[in-house]
Tab-separated table of C-alpha atoms in Angstrom:
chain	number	residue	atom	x	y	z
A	2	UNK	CA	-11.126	-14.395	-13.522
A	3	UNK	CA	-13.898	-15.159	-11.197
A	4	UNK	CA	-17.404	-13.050	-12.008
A	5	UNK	CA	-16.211	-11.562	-8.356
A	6	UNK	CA	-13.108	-9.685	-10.004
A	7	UNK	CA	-11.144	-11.567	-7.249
A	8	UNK	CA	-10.518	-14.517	-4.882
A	9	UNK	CA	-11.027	-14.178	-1.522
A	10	UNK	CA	-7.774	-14.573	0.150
A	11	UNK	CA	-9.155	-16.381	3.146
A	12	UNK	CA	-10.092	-19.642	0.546
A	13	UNK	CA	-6.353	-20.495	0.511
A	14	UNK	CA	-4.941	-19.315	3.898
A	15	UNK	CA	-4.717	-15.561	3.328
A	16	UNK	CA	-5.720	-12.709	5.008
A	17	UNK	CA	-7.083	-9.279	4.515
A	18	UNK	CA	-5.212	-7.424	6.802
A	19	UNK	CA	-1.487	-6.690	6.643
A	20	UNK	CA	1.526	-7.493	8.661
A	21	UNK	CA	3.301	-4.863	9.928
A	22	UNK	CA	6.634	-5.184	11.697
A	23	UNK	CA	7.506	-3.126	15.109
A	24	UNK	CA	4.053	-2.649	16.408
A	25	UNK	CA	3.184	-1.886	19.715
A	26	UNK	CA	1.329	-4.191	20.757
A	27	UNK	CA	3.266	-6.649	18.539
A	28	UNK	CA	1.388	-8.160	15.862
A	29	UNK	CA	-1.049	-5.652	14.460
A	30	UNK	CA	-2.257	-5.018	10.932
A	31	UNK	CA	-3.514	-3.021	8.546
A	32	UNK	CA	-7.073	-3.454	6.292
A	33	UNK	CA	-6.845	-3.769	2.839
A	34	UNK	CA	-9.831	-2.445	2.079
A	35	UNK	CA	-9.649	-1.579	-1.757
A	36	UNK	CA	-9.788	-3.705	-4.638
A	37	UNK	CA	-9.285	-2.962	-8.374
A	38	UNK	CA	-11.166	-5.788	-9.871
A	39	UNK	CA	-9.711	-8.482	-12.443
A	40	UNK	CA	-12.604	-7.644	-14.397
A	41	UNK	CA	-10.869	-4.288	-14.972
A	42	UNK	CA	-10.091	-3.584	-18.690
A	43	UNK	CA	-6.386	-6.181	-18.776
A	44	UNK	CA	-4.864	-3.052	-20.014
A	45	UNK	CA	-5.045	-1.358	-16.354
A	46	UNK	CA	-4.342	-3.887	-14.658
A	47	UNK	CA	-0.733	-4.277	-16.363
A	48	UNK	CA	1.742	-2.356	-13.977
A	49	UNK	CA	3.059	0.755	-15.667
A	50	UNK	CA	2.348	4.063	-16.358
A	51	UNK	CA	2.707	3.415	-20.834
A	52	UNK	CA	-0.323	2.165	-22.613
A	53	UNK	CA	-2.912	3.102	-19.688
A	54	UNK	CA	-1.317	0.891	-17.568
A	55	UNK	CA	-1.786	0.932	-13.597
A	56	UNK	CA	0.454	3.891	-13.251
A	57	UNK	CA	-0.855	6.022	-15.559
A	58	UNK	CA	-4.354	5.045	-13.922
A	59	UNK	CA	-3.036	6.246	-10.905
A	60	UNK	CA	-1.684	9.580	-12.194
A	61	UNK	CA	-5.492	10.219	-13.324
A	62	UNK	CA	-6.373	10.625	-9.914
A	63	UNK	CA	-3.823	12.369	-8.909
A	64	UNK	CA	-1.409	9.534	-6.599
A	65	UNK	CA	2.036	8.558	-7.711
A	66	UNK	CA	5.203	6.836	-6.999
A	67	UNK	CA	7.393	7.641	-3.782
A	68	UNK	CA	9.424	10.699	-3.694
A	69	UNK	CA	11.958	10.577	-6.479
A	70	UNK	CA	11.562	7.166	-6.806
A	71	UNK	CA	13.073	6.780	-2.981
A	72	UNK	CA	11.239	4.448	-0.736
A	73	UNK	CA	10.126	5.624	2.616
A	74	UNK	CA	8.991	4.062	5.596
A	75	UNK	CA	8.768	0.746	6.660
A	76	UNK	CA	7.330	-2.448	4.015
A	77	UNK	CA	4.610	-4.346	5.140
A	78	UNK	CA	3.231	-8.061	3.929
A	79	UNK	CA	0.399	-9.398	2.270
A	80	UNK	CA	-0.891	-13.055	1.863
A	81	UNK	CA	-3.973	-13.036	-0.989
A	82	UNK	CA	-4.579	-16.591	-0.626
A	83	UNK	CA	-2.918	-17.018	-4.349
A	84	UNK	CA	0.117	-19.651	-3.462
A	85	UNK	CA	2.647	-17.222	-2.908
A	86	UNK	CA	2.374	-16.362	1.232
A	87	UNK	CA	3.084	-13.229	2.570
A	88	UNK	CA	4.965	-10.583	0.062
A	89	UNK	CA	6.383	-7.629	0.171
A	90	UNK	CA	4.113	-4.159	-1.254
A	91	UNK	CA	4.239	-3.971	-4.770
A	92	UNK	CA	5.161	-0.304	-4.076
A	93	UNK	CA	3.584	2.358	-2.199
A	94	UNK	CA	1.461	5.222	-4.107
A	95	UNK	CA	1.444	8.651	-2.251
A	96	UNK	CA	-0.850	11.807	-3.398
A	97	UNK	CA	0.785	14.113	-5.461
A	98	UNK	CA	-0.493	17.317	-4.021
A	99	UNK	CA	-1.248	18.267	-7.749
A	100	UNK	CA	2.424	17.594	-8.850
A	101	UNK	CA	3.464	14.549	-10.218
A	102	UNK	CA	7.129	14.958	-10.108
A	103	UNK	CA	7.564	16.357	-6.376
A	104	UNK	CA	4.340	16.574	-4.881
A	105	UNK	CA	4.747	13.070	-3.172
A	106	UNK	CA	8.038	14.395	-1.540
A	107	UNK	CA	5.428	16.695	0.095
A	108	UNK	CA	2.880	13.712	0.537
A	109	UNK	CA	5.890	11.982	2.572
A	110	UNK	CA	6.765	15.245	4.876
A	111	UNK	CA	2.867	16.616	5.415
A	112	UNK	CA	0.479	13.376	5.213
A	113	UNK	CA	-1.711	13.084	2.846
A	114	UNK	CA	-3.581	9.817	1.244
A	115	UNK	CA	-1.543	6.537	0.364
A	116	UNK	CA	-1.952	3.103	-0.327
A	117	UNK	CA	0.245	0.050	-0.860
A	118	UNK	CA	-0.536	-2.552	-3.303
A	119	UNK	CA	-0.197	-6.232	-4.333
A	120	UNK	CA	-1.387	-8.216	-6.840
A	121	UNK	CA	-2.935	-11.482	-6.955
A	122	UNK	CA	-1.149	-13.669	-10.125
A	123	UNK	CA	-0.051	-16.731	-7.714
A	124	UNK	CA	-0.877	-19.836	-9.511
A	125	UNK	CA	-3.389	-20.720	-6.697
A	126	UNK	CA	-5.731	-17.618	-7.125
A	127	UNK	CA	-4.990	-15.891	-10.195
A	128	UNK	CA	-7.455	-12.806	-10.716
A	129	UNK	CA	-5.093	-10.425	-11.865
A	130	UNK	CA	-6.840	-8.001	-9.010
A	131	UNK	CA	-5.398	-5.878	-7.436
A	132	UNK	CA	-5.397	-5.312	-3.449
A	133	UNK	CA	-4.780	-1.785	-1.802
A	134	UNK	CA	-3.948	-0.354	2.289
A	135	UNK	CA	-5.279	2.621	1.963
A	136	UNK	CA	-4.929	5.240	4.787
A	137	UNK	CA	-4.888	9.118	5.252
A	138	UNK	CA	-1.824	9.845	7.167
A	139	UNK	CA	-0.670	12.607	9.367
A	140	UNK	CA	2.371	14.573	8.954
A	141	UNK	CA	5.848	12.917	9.642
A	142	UNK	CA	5.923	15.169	12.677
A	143	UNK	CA	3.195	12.733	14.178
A	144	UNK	CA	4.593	10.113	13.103
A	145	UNK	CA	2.716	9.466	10.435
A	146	UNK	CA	-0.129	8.456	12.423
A	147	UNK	CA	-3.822	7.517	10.892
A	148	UNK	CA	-6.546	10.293	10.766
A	149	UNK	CA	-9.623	9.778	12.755
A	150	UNK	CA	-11.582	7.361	9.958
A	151	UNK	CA	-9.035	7.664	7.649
A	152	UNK	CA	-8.999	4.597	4.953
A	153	UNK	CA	-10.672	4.176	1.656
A	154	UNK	CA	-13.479	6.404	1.199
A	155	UNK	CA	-10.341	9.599	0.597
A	156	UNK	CA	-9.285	7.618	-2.624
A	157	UNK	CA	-12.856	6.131	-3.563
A	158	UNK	CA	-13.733	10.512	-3.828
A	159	UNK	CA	-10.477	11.006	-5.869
A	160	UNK	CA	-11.336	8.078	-7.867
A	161	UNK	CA	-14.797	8.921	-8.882
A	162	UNK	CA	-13.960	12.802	-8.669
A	163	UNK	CA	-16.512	13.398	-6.047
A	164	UNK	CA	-17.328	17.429	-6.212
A	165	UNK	CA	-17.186	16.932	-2.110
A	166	UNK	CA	-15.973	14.419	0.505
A	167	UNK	CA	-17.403	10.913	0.935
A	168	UNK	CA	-19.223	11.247	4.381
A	169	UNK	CA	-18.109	7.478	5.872
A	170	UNK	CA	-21.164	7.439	8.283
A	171	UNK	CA	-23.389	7.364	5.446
A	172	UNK	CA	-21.443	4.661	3.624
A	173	UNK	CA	-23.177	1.194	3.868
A	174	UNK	CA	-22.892	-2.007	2.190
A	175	UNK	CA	-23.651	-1.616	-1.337
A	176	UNK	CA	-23.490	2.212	-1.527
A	177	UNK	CA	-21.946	3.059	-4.722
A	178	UNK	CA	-20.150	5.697	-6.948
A	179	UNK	CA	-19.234	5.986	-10.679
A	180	UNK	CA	-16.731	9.288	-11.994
A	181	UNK	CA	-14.150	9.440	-14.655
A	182	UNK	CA	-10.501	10.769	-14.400
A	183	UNK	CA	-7.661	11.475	-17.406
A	184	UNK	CA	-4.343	11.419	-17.656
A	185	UNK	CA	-1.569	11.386	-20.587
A	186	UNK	CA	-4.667	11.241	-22.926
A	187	UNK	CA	-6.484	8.141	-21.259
A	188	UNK	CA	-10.064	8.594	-19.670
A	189	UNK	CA	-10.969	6.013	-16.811
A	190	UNK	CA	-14.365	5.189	-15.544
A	191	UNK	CA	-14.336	3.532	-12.380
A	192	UNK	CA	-17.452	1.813	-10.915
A	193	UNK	CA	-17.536	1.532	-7.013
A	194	UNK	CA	-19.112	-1.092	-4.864
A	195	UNK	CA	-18.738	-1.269	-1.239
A	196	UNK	CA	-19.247	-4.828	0.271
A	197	UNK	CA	-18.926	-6.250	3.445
A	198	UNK	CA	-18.180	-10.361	4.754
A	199	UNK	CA	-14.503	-9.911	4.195
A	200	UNK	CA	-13.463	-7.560	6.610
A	201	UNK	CA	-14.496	-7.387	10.221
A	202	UNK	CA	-15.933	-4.445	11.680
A	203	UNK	CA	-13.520	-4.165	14.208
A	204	UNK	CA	-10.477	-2.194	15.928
A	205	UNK	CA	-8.735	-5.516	17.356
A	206	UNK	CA	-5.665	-6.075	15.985
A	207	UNK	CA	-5.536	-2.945	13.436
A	208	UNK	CA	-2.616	-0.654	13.680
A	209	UNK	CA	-3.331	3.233	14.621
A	210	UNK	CA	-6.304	1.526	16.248
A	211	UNK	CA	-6.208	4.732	18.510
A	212	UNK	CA	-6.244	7.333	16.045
A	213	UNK	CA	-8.371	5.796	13.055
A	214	UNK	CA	-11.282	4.458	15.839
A	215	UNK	CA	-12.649	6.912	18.400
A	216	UNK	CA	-15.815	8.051	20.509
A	217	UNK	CA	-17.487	4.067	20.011
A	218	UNK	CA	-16.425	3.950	16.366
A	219	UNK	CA	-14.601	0.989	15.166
A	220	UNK	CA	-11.121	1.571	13.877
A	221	UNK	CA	-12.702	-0.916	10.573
A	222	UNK	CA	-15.759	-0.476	9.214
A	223	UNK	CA	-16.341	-4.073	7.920
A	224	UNK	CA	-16.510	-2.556	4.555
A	225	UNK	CA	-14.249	-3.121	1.360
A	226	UNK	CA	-14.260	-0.724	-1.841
A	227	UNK	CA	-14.139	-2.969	-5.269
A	228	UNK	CA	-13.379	-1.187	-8.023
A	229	UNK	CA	-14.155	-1.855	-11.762
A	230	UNK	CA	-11.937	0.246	-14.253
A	231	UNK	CA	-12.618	1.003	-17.614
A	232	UNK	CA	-10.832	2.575	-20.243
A	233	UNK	CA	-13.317	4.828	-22.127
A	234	UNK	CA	-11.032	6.665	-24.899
A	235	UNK	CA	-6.844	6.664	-25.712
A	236	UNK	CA	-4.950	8.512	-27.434
């Protein structure tokens, strides 16, 4: 693992925004704009929810799998530069509205915060990171459209269990947060660093470029949230 916790897809040909299929205009993305660092304790990074795994890690701050285990909406595709070209999501995590068994059936009707996820174990660029979408989403009745600066900065809150929102304005390159979450008897610390250089700060070319960038502000900030996870106690 590089002392980065990752490899920068654009090495190797990848990218950090998404494809997205149907957009209008055609051929718009979204950022990925989170990163759970390789440098992460190798027991979170392993994807399940037994053993602290990824799942569980998600659980802790309170985001889980779709709706009864029934995917909704439409996949989108990731290149990380690792050998593999563009994939398919891992999955897509939903918030759970403070219940893990139905609460994402309510994420998937009302909006809420999401993210989908890849993983970077291609044999050209193997961190074992893992790269997140992350976007606040209006209700279904909107069609799921992107709140007005509506990325990361939700999840980095829930992630460090902020007492209040993250104001985004105030959120620069190298601004940073620490917090710990539990579930299932496993207490996380995660260790946030925003950086910029891999991102552009830009609304050209990003899907709900309309709703997510208004009144001069760029639909993408420029900024990307890395996150360094650390199991502090088990059960």
């Amino acid at each position: 693992v590089p002392p980065l916790g990752f490899y920068d897809p654009h090495a190797n040909g990848g990218s950090w925004l998404t494809q997205v299929n149907n957009t209008f205009p055609a051929g718009l993305g979204e950022p990925i704009n989170v990163v759970l660092l390789g440098t992460s304790d190798s027991a979170v990074l392993v994807d399940q929810q037994t053993n602290g795994g990824l799942r569980n890690y998600f659980l802790s701050f309170g985001f889980g799998s779709e709706c009864l285990g029934q995917h909704s909406g439409s996949d989108q595709t990731a290149n990380l530069g690792d050998g593999r070209g563009y994939l398919n999501e891992t999955a897509v995590i939903r918030w759970d509205y403070g219940d893990a068994t139905l609460g994402t059936c309510k994420e998937s009707i009302e909006g809420g915060n999401h993210f989908r996820y890849w993983t970077q174990t291609g044999s050209s660029a193997n961190s074992g990171a893992v790269f997140m979408a992350v976007s606040y989403e209006l209700p279904e009745t909107l069609q799921h459209d992107i709140i007005f600066n509506g990325c990361d900065d939700w999840l980095v809150g829930n992630v460090t269990a902020q007492p209040t929102l993250i104001p985004t304005p105030t959120v620069t390159n190298g601004t940073t947060f620490t917090g710990q979450t539990s579930n299932g008897g496993f207490v996380y610390q995660t260790d946030v660093r925003y950086v910029s250089g891999f991102l552009a700060n830009t609304s050209d070319g990003i899907n709900h470029f309309l709703s997510v960038g208004a009144n001069g502000t760029t639909a993408v900030d420029g900024l990307v949230a890395l996150l360094n996870v650390k199991i502090l106690t088990a059960p």
